[in-house]
XYZ file of C-alpha atoms in Angstrom:
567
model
C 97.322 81.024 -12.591
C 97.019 82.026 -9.239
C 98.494 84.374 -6.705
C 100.439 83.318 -4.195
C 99.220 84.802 -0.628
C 101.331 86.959 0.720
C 101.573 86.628 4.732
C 102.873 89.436 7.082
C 103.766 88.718 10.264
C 102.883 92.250 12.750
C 105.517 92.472 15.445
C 105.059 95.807 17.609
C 108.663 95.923 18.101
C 108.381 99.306 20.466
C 105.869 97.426 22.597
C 107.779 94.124 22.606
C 110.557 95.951 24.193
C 108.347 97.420 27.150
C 106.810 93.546 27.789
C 110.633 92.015 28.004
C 111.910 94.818 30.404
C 108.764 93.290 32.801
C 110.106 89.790 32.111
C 106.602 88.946 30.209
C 107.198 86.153 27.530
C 105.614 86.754 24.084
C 105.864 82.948 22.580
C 103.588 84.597 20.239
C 106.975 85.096 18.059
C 106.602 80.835 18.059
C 104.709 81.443 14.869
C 107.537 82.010 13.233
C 109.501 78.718 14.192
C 105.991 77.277 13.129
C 106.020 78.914 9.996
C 109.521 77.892 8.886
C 109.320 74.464 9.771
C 106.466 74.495 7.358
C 108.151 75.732 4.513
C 105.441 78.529 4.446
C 106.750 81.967 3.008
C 106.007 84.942 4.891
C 107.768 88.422 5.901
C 107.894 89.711 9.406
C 107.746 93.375 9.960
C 108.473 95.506 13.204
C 107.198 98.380 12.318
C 103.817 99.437 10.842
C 104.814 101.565 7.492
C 106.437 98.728 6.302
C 104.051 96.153 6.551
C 101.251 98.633 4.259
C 104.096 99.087 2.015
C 104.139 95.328 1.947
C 100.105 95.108 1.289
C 100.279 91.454 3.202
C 96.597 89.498 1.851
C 96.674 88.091 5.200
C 98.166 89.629 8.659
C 99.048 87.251 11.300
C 99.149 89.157 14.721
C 102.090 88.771 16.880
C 102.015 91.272 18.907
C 100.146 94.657 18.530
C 100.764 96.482 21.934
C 98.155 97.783 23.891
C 97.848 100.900 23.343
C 94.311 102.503 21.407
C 96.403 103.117 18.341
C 97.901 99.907 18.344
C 94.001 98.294 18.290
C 92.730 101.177 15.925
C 94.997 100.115 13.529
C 94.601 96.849 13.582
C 90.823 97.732 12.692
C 91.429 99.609 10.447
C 93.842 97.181 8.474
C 90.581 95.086 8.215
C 88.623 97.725 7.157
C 90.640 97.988 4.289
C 90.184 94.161 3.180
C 93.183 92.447 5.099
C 91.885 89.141 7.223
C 93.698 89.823 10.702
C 94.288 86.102 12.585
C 95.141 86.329 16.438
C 95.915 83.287 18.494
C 94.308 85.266 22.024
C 95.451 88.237 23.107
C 93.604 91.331 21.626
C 91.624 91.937 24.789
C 91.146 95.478 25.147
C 89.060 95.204 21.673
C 86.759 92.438 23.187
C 84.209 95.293 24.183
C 83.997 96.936 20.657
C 83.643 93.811 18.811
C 80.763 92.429 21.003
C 82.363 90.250 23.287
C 83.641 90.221 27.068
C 86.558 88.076 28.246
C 86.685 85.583 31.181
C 88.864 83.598 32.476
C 89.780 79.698 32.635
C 92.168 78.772 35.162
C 92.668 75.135 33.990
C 93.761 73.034 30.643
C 90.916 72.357 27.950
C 90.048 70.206 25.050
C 89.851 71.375 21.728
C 86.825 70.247 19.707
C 87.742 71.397 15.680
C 85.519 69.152 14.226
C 83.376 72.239 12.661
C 86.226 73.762 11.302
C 86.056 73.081 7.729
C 89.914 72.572 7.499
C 90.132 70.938 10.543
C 88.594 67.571 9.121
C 90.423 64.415 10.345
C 92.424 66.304 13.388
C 91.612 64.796 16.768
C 90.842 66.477 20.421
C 93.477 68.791 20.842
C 95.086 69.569 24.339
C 95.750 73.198 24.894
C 97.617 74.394 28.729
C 96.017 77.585 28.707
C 93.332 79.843 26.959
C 92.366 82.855 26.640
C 88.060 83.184 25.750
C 86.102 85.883 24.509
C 82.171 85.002 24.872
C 80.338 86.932 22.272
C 77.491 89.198 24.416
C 74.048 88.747 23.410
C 73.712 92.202 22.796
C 76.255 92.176 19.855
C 75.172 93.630 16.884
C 78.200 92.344 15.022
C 77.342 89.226 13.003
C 79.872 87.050 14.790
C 80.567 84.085 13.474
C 81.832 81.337 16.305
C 83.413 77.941 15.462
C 84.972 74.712 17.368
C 84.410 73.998 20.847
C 86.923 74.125 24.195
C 86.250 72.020 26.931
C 86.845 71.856 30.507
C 89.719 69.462 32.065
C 88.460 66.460 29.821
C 87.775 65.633 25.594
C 84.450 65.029 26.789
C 84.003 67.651 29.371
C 81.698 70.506 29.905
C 81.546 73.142 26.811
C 83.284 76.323 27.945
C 84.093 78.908 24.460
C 84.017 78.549 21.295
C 87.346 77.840 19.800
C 87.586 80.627 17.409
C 85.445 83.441 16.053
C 85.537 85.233 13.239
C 84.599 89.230 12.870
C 83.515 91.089 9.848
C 85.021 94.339 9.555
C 84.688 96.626 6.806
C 85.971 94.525 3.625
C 87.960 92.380 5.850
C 87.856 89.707 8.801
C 89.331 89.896 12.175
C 89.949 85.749 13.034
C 90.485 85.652 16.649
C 91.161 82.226 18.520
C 90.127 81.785 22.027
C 93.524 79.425 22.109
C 96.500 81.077 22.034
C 98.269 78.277 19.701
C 102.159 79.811 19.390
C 102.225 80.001 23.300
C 100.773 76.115 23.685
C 103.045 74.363 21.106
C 105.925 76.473 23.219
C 104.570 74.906 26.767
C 103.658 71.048 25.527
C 107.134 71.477 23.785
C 108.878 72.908 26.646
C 107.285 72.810 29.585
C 104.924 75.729 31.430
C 107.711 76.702 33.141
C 111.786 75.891 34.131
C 112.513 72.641 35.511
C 113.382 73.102 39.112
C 111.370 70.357 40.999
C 110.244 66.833 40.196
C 106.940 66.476 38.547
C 103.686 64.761 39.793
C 104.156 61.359 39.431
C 101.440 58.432 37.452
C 99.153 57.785 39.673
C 98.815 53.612 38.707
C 102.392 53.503 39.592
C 103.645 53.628 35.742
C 105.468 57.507 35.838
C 107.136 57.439 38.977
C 109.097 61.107 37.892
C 108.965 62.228 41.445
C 112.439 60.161 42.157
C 114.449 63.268 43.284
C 116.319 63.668 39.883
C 115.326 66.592 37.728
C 114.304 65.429 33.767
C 113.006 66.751 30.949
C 110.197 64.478 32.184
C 109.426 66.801 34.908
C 107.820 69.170 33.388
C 105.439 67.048 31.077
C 101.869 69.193 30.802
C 99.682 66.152 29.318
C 97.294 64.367 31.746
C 98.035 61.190 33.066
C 94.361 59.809 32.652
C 92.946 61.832 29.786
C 96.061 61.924 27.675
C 97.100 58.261 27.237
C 95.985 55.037 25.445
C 96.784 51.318 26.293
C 97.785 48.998 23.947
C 95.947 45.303 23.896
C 98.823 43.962 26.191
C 97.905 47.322 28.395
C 101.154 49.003 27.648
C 99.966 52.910 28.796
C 101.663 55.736 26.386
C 100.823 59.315 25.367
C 99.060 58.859 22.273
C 98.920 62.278 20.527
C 100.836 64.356 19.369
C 99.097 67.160 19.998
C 102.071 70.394 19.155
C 102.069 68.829 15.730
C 99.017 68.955 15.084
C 98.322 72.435 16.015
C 101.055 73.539 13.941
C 98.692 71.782 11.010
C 95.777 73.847 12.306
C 97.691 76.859 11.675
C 98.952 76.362 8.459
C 95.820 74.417 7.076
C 94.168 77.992 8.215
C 96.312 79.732 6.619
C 95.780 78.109 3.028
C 92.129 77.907 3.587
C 91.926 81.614 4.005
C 94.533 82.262 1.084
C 92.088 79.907 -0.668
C 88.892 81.971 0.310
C 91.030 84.853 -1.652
C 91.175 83.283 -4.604
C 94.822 82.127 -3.922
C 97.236 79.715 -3.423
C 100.007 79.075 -0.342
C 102.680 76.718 -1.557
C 105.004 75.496 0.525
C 108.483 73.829 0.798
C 107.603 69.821 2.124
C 109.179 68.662 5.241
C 111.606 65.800 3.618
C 112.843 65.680 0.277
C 111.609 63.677 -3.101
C 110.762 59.930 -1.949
C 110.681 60.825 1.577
C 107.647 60.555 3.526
C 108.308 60.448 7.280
C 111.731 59.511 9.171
C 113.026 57.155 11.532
C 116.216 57.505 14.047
C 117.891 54.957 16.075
C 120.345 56.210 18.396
C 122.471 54.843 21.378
C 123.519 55.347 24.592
C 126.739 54.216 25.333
C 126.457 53.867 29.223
C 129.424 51.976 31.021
C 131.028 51.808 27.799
C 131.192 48.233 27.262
C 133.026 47.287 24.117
C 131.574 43.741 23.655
C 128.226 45.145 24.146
C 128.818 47.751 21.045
C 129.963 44.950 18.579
C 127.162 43.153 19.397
C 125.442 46.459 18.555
C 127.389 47.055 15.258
C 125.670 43.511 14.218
C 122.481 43.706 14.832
C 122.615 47.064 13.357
C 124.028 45.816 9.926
C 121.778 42.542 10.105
C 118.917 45.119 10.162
C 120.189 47.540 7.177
C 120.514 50.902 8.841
C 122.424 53.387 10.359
C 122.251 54.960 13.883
C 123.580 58.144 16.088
C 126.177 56.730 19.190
C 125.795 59.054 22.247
C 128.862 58.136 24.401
C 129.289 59.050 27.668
C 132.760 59.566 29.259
C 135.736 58.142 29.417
C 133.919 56.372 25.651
C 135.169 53.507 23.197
C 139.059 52.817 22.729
C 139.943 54.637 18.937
C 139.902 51.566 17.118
C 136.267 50.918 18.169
C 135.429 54.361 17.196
C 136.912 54.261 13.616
C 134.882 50.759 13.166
C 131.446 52.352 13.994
C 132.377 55.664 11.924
C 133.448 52.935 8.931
C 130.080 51.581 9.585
C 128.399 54.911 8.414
C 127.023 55.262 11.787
C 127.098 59.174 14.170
C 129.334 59.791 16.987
C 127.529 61.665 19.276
C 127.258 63.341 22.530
C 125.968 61.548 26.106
C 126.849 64.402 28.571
C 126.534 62.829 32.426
C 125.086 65.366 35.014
C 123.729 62.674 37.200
C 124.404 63.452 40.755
C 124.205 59.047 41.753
C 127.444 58.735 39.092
C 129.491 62.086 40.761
C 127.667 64.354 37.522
C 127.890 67.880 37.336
C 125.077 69.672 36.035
C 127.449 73.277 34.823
C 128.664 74.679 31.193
C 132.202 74.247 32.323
C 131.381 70.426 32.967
C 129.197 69.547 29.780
C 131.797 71.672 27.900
C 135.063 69.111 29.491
C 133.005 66.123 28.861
C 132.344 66.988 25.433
C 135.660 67.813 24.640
C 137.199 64.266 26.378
C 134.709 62.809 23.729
C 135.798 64.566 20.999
C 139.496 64.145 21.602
C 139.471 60.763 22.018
C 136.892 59.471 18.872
C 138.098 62.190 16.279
C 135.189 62.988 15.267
C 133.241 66.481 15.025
C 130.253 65.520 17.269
C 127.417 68.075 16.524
C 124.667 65.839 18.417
C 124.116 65.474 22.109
C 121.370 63.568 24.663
C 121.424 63.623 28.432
C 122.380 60.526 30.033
C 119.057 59.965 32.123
C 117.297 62.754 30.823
C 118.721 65.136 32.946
C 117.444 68.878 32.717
C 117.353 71.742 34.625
C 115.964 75.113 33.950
C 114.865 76.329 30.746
C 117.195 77.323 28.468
C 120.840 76.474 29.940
C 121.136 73.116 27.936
C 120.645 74.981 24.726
C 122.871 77.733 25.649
C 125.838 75.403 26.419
C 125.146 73.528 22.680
C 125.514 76.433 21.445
C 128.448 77.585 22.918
C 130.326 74.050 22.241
C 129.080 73.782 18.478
C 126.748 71.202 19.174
C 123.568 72.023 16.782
C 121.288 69.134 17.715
C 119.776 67.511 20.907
C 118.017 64.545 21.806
C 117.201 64.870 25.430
C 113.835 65.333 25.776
C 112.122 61.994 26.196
C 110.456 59.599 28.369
C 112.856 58.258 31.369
C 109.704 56.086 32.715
C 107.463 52.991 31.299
C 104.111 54.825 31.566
C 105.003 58.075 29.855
C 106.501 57.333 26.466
C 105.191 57.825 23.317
C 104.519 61.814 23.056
C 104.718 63.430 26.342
C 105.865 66.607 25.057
C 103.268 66.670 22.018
C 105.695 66.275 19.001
C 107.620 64.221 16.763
C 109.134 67.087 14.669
C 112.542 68.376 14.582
C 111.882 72.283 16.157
C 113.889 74.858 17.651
C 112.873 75.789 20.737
C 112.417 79.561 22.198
C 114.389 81.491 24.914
C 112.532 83.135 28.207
C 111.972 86.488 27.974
C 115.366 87.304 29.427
C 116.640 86.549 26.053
C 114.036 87.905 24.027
C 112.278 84.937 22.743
C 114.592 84.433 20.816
C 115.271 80.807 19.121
C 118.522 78.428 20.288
C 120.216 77.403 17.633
C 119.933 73.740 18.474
C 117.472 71.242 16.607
C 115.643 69.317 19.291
C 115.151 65.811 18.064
C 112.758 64.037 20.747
C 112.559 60.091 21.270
C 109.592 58.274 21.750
C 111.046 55.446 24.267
C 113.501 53.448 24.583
C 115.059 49.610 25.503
C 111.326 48.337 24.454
C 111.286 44.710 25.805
C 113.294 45.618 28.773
C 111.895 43.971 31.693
C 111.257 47.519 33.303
C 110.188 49.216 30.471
C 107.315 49.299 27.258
C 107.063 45.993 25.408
C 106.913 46.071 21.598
C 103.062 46.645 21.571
C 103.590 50.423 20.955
C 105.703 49.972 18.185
C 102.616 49.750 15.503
C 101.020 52.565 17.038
C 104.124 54.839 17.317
C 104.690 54.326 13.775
C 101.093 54.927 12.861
C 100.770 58.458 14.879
C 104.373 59.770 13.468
C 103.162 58.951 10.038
C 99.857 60.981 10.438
C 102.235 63.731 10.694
C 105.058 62.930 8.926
C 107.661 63.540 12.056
C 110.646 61.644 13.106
C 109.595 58.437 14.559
C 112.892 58.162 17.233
C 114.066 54.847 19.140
C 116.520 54.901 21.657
C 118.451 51.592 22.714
C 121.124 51.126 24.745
C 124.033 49.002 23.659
C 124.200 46.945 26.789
C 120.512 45.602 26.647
C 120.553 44.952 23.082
C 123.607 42.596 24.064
C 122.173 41.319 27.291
C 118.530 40.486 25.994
C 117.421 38.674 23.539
C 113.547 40.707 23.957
C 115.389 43.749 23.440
C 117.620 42.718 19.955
C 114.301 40.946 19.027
C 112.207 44.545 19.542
C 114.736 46.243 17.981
C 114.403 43.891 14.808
C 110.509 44.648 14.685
C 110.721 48.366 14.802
C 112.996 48.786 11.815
C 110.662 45.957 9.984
C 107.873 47.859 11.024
C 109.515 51.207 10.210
C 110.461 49.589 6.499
C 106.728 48.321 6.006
C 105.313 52.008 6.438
C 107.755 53.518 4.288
C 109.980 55.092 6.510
C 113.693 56.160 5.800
C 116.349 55.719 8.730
C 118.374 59.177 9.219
C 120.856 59.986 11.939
C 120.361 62.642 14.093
C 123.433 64.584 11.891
C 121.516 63.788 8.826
C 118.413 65.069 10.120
C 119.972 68.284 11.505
C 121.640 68.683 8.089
C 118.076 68.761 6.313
C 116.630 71.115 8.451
C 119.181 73.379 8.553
C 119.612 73.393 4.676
C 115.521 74.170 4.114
C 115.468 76.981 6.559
C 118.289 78.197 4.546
C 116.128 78.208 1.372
C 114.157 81.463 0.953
C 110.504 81.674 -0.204
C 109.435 85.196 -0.983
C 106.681 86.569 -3.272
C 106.725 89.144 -5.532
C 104.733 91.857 -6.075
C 102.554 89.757 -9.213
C 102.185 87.036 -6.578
C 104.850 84.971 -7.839
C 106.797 82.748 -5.410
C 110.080 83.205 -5.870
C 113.055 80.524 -4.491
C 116.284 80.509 -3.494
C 118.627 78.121 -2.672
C 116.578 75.410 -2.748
C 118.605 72.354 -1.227
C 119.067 69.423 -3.444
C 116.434 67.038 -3.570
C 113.797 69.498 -1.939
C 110.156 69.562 -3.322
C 107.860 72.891 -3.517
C 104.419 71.923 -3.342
C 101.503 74.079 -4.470
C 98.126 73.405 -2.431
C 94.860 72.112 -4.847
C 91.713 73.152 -3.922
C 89.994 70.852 -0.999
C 87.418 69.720 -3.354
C 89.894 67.982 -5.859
C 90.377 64.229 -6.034
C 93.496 63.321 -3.751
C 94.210 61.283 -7.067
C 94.068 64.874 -9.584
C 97.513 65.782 -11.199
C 99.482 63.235 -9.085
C 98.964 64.822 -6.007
C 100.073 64.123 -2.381
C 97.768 64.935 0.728
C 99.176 67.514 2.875
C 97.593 69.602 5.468
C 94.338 68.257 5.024
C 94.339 68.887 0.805
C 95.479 67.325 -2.140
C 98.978 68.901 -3.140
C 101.085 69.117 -6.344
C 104.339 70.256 -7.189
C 104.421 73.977 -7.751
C 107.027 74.636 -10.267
C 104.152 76.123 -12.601
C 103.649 78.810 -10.081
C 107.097 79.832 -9.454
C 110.657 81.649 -10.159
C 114.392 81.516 -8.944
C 115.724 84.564 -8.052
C 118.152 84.789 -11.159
C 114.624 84.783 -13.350
């Protein structure tokens, strides 16, 4: 039977202190949101003592500070047979291992191809690097793999993506991509929202309308970043955050595997779910025809959606019909300036309560009417404040940018500013892909296929947003609305609200993984329903032992391999 890896996590906490008191971000913590979305056990240590005591197999490097003891021992960890993986950073070792470090101003492409584990993952976007080029007078035996490229998937070779560095018994893995920091901008944004963005230049994205959006601060590339469909519908066709979270952890299992071990994991959705889908609402001017209409179409169809309302909301009887429906009461806080919004905590915070006053019911979800954002972090903040633990806002406002303009289709938390100390809000961010397809100013149903296809790759949340009035006022949009669920059905999807979804999450990342000192994983409070999967080796038959494919390799359940606490 084998080992389980065990996975430290090295956080120079003294150092980490000195960067924040600059106001220098270290989104390097990201892996650990990365991590525990996975269902990947690991243990995090702040201080070096207790990391040996720990005797990790493999050492993922946070942050290591800067000083020369901080890089000696780092080598020397290696030295010692530990394989050390840093996503950049590092750069004061560049000279002793061989290399020198330059500098790329602009966004590349990542070419993985060559990885072994990387099989089947497209061109990868990445906002920034961070290259080492390995000097021709190296004398270490440096082993370089993948290729980054200049401004386009086809442009000029710049770096390698990642090399590798024998040292002693053990490995050094350095990318030239500094993956944490990446998922954190095409997530989030480079930056705070404070201006309008750069609009599409064939007219498709105008973003640049004076109203700030999550929109504004989209980091893919209008040209090089989206597909049309055959009835030359443009959208953003990868999700590219998700799939460098599946470089990481497919990494991670291959080196556990090189080790003669295994890295199980807990699976994204429970037994008999494969991927997710979400409808949700917008309950703008409040029209009460317009949401029976809704309520029909919505049980002609089977399934069950999240209402946003926006204030003054439905009369109580309305509200106890949609609730006896199964459907969510939700949020739809209104900080647009045209309708006399407010964009403040002391606003969302009175909105929120009108809406929960007069419906009755908890509300824990919340999307901004239009989009609106500002900033980085106060959204999340004033969720958290007001007990709302999901959100829904970020998503495309304009016909040429939906599909994945901030690079995911996961549930995630997203990180603070260094202000805060990188910290995660507590609020599940639940993006959409578009919304009112059919609408004469929007997508048509062409990118529903392809939607479905991508989220599946990657087993996300595939998320539709329509608004009550245009399923009542057109017949395209009740008739879109029809195909997507179909659609959804055909591929195996399940239809979860946004509560339901928030519940999920929150109950794995309250399960613990841990391994013990034999390499056993041990569980604890597994929720119900929740499958622990054991990774095969890649050369297995996807059809051995009844196994599932995740992250690249054939999968199993683990319970051969592992323990509850009480055992």
């Amino acid at each position: 039977m084998k080992k389980t890896a065990k996975i430290g996590l090295w956080f120079n906490r003294q150092s980490a202190e000195y960067f924040w008191g600059h106001g220098q971000d270290l989104f390097q913590l990201y892996v650990e949101e990365v991590l525990g979305h996975a269902g990947i056990p690991y243990a995090r240590f702040d201080d070096a003592e207790s990391l040996e005591s720990y005797e990790p197999d493999i050492i993922v490097v946070l942050h290591p500070g800067e000083k020369e003891e901080d890089l000696n021992r780092l080598e020397q960890w290696a030295r010692r047979g530990a394989t050390l993986i840093s996503y950049g950073g590092l750069n004061r070792m560049a000279g002793r291992l061989g290399c020198s470090r330059f500098a790329i101003r602009e966004a590349v492409y990542g070419d993985l191809s060559g990885l072994s584990y990387a099989q089947g993952i497209p061109v990868l976007r990445a906002v920034c690097s961070d290259p080492w080029m390995v000097s021709e007078k190296s004398v270490i035996p440096v082993q370089a793999d993948g290729v980054l490229r200049r401004l386009r998937k086809a442009g000029a070779e710049s770096a390698a993506a990642v090399l590798e560095f024998p040292l002693g018994a053990g490995r050094l893995i350095r990318w030239n991509v500094d993956i944490p920091a990446n998922i954190v901008m095409l997530q989030q944004g480079s930056g705070p929202v404070v201006q309008d963005g750069i609009p599409a230049p064939d007219g498709t994205g105008a973003v640049d309308e004076g109203i700030l959006k999550a929109d504004d601060r989209c980091e893919l590339d209008w040209n090089e970043d989206r597909s049309v469909t055959e009835t030359g519908m443009p959208y953003f066709d990868t999700p590219y955050a998700d799939w460098w979270r599946e470089v990481m952890v497919r990494q991670l299992m291959e080196e556990a595997d090189a080790q003669g071990m295994t890295l199980p994991f807990l699976d994204y959705w429970p037994e008999g779910v494969n991927q997710v889908a979400m409808i949700s609402h917008d309950s703008d001017f409040n029209m009460e025809e317009a949401a029976r209409t809704t309520l029909s179409v919505l049980q002609d169809n089977g399934v069950r959606s999240t209402w946003c309302m926006i204030e003054p909301g439905y009369s109580p009887s309305l509200y106890k019909e949609i609730q006896a429906a199964g459907h969510e009461l939700a949020f739809h806080y209104n900080a647009l300036e045209q309708e006399k919004g407010i964009w403040s905590a002391e606003e969302f915070s009175r909105q929120l309560n009108v809406i929960r006053s007069t419906s009755g019911a908890p509300v824990i979800s919340n999307k901004n009417h239009y989009t609106r954002f500002e900033g980085w972090g106060d959204l999340y903040e004033w969720c958290e404040q007001n007990g709302i633990e999901a959100d829904q806002t970020r998503g495309p406002s304009k016909k040429g940018n939906v599909g994945f303009p901030f690079g995911t289709s996961h549930p995630y938390y997203p990180i603070a500013r260094s202000n805060d100390r990188n910290r995660l809000y507590r609020v599940l961010q639940i993006g959409f892909l578009t919304q009112d397809l059919e609408h004469p100013t929007l997508s048509d149903a062409s990118v529903i296929a392809p939607f479905l296809e991508k989220v599946a790759e990657v087993r996300g949340v595939a998320h539709f947003l329509f608004h009550q009035q245009h399923i009542h006022h057109l017949g395209n949009v009740r008739h879109a609305f029809s195909l997507a669920v179909e659609t959804a059905k055909g591929l195996g999807y399940a239809f979860w609200t946004s509560e339901e979804i928030t519940r999920w999450e929150q109950a794995r990342r309250a399960a613990v993984l841990r391994v013990g000192a034999d390499g056993t994983l041990i569980t604890e409070n597994l929720p119900q329903g929740a499958v622990v999967r054991q990774p095969s080796d890649a050369k297995v038959e996807r059809s051995a032992s009844q196994a599932v494919m995740r992250f690249g390799r054939p999968c199993a359940e683990a319970a051969s391999i592992m323990k509850t606490a009480a055992e």
